[in-house]
Coordinates of C-alpha atoms and ligand atoms in Angstrom, one line a residue:
X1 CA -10.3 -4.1 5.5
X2 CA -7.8 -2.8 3.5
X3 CA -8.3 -2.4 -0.7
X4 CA -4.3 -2.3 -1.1
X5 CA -2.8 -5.0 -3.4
X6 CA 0.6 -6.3 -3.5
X7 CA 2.5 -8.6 -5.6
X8 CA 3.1 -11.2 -3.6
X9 CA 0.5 -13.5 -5.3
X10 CA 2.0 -13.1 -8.6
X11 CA 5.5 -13.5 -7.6
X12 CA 4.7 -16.5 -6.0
X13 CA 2.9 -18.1 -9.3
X14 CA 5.4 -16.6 -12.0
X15 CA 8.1 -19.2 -9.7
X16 CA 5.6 -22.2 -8.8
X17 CA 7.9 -24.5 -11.2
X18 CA 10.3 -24.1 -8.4
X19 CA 8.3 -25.9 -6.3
X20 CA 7.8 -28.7 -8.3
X21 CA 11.8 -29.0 -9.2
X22 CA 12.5 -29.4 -5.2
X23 CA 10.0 -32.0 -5.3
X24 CA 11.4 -33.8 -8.1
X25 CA 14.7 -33.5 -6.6
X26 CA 14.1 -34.8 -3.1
X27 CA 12.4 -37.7 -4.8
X28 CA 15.7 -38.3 -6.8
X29 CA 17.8 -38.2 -4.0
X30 CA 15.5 -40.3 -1.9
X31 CA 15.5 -37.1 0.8
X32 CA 12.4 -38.7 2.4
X33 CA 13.5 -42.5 2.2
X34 CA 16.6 -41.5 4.3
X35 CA 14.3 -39.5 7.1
X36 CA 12.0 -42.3 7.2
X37 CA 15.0 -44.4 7.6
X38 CA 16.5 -42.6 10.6
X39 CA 19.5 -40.7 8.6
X40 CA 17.3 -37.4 10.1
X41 CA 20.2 -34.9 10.3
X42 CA 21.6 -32.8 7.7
X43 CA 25.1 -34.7 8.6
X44 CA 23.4 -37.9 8.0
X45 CA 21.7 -37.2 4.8
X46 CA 25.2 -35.7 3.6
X47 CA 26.3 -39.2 4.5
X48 CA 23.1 -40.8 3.0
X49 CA 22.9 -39.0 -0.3
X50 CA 26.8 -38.3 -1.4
X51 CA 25.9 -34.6 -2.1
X52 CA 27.5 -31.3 -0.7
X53 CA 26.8 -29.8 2.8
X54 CA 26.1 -26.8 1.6
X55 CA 23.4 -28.7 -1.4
X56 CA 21.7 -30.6 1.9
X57 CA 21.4 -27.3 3.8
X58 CA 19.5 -25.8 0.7
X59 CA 17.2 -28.5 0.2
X60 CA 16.0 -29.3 3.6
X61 CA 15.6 -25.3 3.7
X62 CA 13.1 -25.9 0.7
X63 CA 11.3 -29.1 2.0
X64 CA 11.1 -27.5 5.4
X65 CA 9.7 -24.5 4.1
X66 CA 7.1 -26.3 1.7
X67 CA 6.1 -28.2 5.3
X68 CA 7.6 -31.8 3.4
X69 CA 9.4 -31.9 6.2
X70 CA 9.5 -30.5 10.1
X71 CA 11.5 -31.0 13.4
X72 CA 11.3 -33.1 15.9
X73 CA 13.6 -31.7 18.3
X74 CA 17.0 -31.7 16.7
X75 CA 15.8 -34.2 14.4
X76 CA 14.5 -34.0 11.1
X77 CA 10.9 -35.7 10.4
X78 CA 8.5 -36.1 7.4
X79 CA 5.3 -34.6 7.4
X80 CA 2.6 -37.4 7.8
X81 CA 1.5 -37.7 3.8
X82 CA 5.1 -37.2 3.4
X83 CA 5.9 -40.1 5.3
X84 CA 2.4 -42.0 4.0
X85 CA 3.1 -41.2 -0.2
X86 CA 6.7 -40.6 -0.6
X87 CA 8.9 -43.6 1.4
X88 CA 10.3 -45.7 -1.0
X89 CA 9.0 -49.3 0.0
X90 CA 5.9 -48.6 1.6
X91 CA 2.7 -50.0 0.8
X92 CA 1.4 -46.5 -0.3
X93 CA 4.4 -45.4 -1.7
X94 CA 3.0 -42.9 -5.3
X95 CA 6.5 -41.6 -6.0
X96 CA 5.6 -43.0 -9.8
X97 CA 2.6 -40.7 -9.8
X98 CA 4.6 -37.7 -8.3
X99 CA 7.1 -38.2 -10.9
X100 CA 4.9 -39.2 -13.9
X101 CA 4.5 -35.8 -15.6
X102 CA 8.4 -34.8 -15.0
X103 CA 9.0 -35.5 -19.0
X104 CA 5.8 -33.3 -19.7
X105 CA 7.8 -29.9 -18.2
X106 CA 9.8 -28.5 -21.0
X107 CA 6.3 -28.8 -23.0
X108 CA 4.5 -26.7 -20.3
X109 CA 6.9 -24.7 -21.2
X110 CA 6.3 -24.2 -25.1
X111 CA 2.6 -23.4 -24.5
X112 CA 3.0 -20.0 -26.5
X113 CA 4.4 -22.1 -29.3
X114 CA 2.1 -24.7 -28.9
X115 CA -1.2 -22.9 -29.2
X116 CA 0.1 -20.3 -31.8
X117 CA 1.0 -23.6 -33.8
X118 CA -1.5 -26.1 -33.0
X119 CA -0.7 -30.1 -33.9
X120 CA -3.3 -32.6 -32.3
X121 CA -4.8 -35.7 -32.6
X122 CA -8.1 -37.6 -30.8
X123 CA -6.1 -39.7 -29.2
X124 CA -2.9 -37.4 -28.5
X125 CA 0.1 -39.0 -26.3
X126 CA -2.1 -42.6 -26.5
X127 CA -1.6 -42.7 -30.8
X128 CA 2.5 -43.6 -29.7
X129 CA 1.7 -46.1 -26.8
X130 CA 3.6 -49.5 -26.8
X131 CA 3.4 -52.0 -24.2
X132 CA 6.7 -50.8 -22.6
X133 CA 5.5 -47.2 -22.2
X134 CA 2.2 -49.2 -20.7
X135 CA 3.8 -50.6 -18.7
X136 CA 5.2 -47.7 -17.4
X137 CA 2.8 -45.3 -17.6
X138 CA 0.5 -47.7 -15.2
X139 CA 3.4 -48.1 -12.4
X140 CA 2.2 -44.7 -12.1
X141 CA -1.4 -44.8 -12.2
X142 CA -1.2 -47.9 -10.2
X143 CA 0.4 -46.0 -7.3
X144 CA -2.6 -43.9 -7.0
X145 CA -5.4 -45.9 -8.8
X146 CA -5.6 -48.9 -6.1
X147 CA -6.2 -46.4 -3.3
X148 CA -9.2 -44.4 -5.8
X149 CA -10.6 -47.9 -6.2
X150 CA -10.7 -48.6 -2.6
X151 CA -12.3 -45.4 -2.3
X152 CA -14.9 -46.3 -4.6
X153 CA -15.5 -49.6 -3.4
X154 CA -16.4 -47.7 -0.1
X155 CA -18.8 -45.5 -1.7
X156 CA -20.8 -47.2 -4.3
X157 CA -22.3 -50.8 -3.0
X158 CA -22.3 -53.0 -6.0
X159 CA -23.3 -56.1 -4.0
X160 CA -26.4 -56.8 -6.5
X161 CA -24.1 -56.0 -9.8
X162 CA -22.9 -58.8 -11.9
X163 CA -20.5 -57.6 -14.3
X164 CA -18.8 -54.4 -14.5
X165 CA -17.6 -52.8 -17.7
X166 CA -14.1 -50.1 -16.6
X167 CA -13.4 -48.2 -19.8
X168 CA -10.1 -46.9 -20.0
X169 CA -9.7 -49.2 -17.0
X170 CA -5.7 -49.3 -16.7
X171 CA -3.5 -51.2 -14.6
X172 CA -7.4 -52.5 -13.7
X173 CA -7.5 -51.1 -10.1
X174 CA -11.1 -50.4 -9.9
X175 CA -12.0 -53.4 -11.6
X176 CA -9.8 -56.2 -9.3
X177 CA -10.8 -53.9 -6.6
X178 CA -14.5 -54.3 -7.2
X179 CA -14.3 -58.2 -7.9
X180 CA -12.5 -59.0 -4.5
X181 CA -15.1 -56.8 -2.1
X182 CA -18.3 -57.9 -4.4
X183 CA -18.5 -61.7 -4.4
X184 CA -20.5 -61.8 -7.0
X185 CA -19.6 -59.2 -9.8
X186 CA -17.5 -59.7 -13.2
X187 CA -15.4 -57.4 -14.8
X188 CA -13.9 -56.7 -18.5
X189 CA -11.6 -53.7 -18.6
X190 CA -11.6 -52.5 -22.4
X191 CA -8.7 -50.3 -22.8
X192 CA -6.0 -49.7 -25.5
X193 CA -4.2 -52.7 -26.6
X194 CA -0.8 -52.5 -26.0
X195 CA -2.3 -51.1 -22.0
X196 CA -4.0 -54.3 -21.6
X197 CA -1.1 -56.6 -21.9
X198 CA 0.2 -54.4 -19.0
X199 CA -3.4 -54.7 -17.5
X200 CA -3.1 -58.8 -17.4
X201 CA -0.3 -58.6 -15.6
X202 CA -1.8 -56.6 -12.6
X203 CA -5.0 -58.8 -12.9
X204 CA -2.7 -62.2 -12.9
X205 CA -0.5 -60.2 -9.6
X206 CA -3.7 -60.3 -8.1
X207 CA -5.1 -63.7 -8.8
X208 CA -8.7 -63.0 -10.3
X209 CA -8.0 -63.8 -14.0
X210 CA -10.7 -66.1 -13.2
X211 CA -13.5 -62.9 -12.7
X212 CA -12.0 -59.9 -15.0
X213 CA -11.0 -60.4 -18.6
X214 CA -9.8 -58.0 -21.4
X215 CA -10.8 -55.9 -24.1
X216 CA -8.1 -54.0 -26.4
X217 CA -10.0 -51.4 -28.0
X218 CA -10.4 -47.7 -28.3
X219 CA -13.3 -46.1 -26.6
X220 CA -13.9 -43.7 -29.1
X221 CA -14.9 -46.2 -31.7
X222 CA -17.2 -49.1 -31.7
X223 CA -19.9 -50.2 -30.1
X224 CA -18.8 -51.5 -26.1
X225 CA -19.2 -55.7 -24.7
X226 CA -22.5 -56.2 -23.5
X227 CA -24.8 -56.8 -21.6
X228 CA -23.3 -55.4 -18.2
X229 CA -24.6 -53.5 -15.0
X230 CA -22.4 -51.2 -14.1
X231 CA -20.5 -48.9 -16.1
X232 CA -17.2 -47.2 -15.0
X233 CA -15.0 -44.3 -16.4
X234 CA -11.8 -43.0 -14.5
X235 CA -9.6 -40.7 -14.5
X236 CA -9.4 -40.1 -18.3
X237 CA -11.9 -37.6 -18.7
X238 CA -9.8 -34.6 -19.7
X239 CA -8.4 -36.2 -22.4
X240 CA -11.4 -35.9 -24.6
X241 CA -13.8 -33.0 -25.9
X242 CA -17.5 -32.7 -25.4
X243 CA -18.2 -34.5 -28.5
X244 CA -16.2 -37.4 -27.8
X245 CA -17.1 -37.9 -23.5
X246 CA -20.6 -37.2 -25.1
X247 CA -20.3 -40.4 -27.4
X248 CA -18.6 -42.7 -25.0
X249 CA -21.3 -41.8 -22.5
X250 CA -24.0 -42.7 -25.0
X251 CA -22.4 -46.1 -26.1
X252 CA -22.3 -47.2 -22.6
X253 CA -25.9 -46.2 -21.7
X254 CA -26.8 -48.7 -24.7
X255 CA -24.1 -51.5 -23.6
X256 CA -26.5 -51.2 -20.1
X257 CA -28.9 -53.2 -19.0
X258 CA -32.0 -51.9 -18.4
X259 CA -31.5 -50.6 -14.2
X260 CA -28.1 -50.7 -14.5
X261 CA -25.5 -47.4 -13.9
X262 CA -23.0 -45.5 -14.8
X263 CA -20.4 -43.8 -12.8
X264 CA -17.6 -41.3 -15.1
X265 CA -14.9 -40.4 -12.3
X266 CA -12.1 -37.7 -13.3
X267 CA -11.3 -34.1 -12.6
X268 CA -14.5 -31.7 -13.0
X269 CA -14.7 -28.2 -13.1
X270 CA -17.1 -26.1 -10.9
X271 CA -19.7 -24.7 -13.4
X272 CA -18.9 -21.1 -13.1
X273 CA -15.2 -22.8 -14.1
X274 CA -13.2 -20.6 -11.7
X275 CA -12.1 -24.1 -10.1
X276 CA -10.7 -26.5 -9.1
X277 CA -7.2 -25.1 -10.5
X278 CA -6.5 -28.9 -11.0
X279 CA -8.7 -29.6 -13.0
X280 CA -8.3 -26.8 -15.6
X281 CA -4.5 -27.6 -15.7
X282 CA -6.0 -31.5 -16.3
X283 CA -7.2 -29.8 -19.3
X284 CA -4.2 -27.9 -20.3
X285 CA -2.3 -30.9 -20.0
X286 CA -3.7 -31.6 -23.3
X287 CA -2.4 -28.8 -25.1
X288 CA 1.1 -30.1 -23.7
X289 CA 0.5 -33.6 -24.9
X290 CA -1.7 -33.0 -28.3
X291 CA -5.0 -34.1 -27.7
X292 CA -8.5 -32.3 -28.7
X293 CA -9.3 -32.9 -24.9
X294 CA -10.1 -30.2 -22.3
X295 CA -11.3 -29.5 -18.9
X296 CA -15.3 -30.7 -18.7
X297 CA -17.9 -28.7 -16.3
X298 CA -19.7 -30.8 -13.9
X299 CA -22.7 -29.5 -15.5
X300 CA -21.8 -30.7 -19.0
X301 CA -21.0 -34.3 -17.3
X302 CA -24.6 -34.1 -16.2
X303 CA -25.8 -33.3 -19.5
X304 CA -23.9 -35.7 -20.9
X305 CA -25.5 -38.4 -18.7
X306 CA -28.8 -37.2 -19.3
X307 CA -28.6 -36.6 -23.4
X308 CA -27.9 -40.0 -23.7
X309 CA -30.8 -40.8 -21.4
X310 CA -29.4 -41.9 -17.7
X311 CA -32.1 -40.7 -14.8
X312 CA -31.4 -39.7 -11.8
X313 CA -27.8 -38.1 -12.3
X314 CA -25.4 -36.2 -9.9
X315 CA -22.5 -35.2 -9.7
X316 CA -21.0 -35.5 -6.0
X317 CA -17.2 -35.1 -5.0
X318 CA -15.4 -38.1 -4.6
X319 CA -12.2 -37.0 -3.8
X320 CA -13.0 -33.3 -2.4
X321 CA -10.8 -30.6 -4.6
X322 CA -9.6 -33.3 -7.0
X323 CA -12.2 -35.7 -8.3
X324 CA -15.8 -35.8 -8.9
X325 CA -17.9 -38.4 -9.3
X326 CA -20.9 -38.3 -12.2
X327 CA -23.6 -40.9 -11.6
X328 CA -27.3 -42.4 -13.7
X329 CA -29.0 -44.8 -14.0
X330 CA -30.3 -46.8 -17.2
X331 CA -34.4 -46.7 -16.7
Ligands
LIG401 C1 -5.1 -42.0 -16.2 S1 -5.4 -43.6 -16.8 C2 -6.7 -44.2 -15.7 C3 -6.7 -45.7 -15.5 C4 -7.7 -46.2 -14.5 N1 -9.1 -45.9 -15.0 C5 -7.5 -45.7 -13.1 O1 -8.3 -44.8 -12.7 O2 -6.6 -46.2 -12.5 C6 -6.3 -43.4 -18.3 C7 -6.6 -44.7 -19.0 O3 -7.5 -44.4 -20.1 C8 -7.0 -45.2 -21.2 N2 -7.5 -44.6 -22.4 C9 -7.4 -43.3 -22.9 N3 -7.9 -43.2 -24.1 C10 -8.5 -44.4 -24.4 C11 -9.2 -44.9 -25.5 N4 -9.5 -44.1 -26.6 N5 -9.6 -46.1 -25.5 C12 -9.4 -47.0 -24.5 N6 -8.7 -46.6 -23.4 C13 -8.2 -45.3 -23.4 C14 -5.5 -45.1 -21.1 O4 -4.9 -46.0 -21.9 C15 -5.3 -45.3 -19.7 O5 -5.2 -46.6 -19.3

């Protein structure tokens, strides 16, 4: 095998932004929404979208390139989690997600500036939230937080648990989840309080006001509602330092029954930290958006589970490359 480098590598990451701009910009123009909809020729999307021939030709060039998109025949056709994720007005459609960290870009792009002049808070981006940015914000999560709870309603059997605490809980997708496939389980998402306004409204949508109820309160402070059985944590993991995860972690082992468990969700880093690449940009994010937070080890996870006393912890992947899953339980 041959020891000879080139700098193809590089080149490719000093120009990834382009990437994400022809995403961004396919989303805009609804590229994929018109493919789906059978305007699958660059004549038709010309039609479809109002932009020049010569602007079309570029960007199915891109997409097709990128493997967004492919041929079928003569005919253009979305690549199957193209056509799955990115179809305006399909059941699965995430284009919110895809398009929630868009505003974050001209940050990523001050990181110099940002770490040679340093300005952040606990909370970061969360100290300015109002229920309109909530609101907002959870159209986003929402489009990929329902399918993560499903997930995990698939995984862990809560069949025996009667009342579930989801900190940092959002739109509430694990918790409604978890109340309509366990018949007999409860749950309170606690979770900023202009969010869970926002989180009401998902939990009225889905018509279980009855079995999950509200908490507006920071997670970093303050002892959490108890008794409960099973404790969950997703998907904000990055946005707090060891000290802080470390605490939350604690106060929920106490807000536990005795036999009950915990399960922190969110993007881990392998322990020798040389991935996933997600996850340390998770981390970075934080930088962009002023937090003290940072990308966690799944090794520090466990020890955070098992300083506050949890047995029997593990971290195991729950979505392979992207999220892991960090599990005890109280003794
Ligand atoms: C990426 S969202 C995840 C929402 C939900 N767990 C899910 O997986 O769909 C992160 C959530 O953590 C909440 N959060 C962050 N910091 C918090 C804090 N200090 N106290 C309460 N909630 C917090 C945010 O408001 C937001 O709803």
């Amino acid at each position: 095998m041959s020891n000879r480098t080139d700098t193809t590598r590089l080149q490719d990451m000093a120009r990834a932004y382009t990437t994400s701009a022809v995403l961004y910009t396919a989303l805009d123009v609804g590229l994929f929404t018109h493919i789906s909809n059978g305007h699958n020729t660059e004549a038709a999307l010309t039609q479809e979208t109002g932009l020049r021939p010569v602007d079309v030709d570029r960007l199915v060039s891109c997409a097709l390139s990128l493997d967004l998109l492919d041929w079928d025949g003569d005919q253009l056709c979305n690549a199957a989690d193209v056509e799955t994720y990115l179809v305006e007005g399909k059941s699965r459609y995430a284009g919110p997600w895809m398009m929630f960290t868009r505003p974050d870009v001209s940050g990523w792009f001050q990181m110099t500036e940002k770490m040679r002049h340093p300005d952040s808070t606990t909370l970061g981006m969360y100290d300015e939230l109002t229920v309109e940015s909530a609101r907002k914000y959870h159209q986003a999560t929402a489009s990929i937080g329902f399918g993560a709870a499903r997930r995990f309603v698939r995984t862990v059997d809560l069949s025996d648990r009667r009342h579930l605490l989801d900190l940092g809980g959002g739109s509430g997708a694990y918790s409604i989840t978890a109340v309509e496939t366990f018949e007999g389980l409860k749950a309170t998402v606690l979770d900023l309080p202009p969010v869970v306004i926002a989180t009401e409204e998902y939990i009225a949508d889905a018509g279980v006001g009855d079995r999950v109820t509200t908490v507006g309160a920071d997670f970093t402070q303050g002892e959490f509602p108890s008794p409960v059985d099973v404790v969950v944590m997703a998907s904000n993991l990055p946005i707090y330092n060891s000290e802080v995860i470390g605490a939350v972690v604690a106060r929920a082992f106490r807000a536990l029954e005795s036999g009950g468990e915990m399960h922190l969700i969110g993007e881990m880093l392998d322990d020798d930290r040389k991935g996933p690449v997600d996850a340390a940009m998770w981390g970075m994010n934080e930088l962009v958006c002023g937090s003290e937070g940072r990308a966690h080890t799944r090794g520090e996870c466990e020890e955070y589970f098992r300083s506050a006393g949890f047995v029997d912890v593990e971290v195991t992947d729950f979505v392979s490359g992207t999220l892991a899953r960090c599990f005890g339980r109280k003794p």
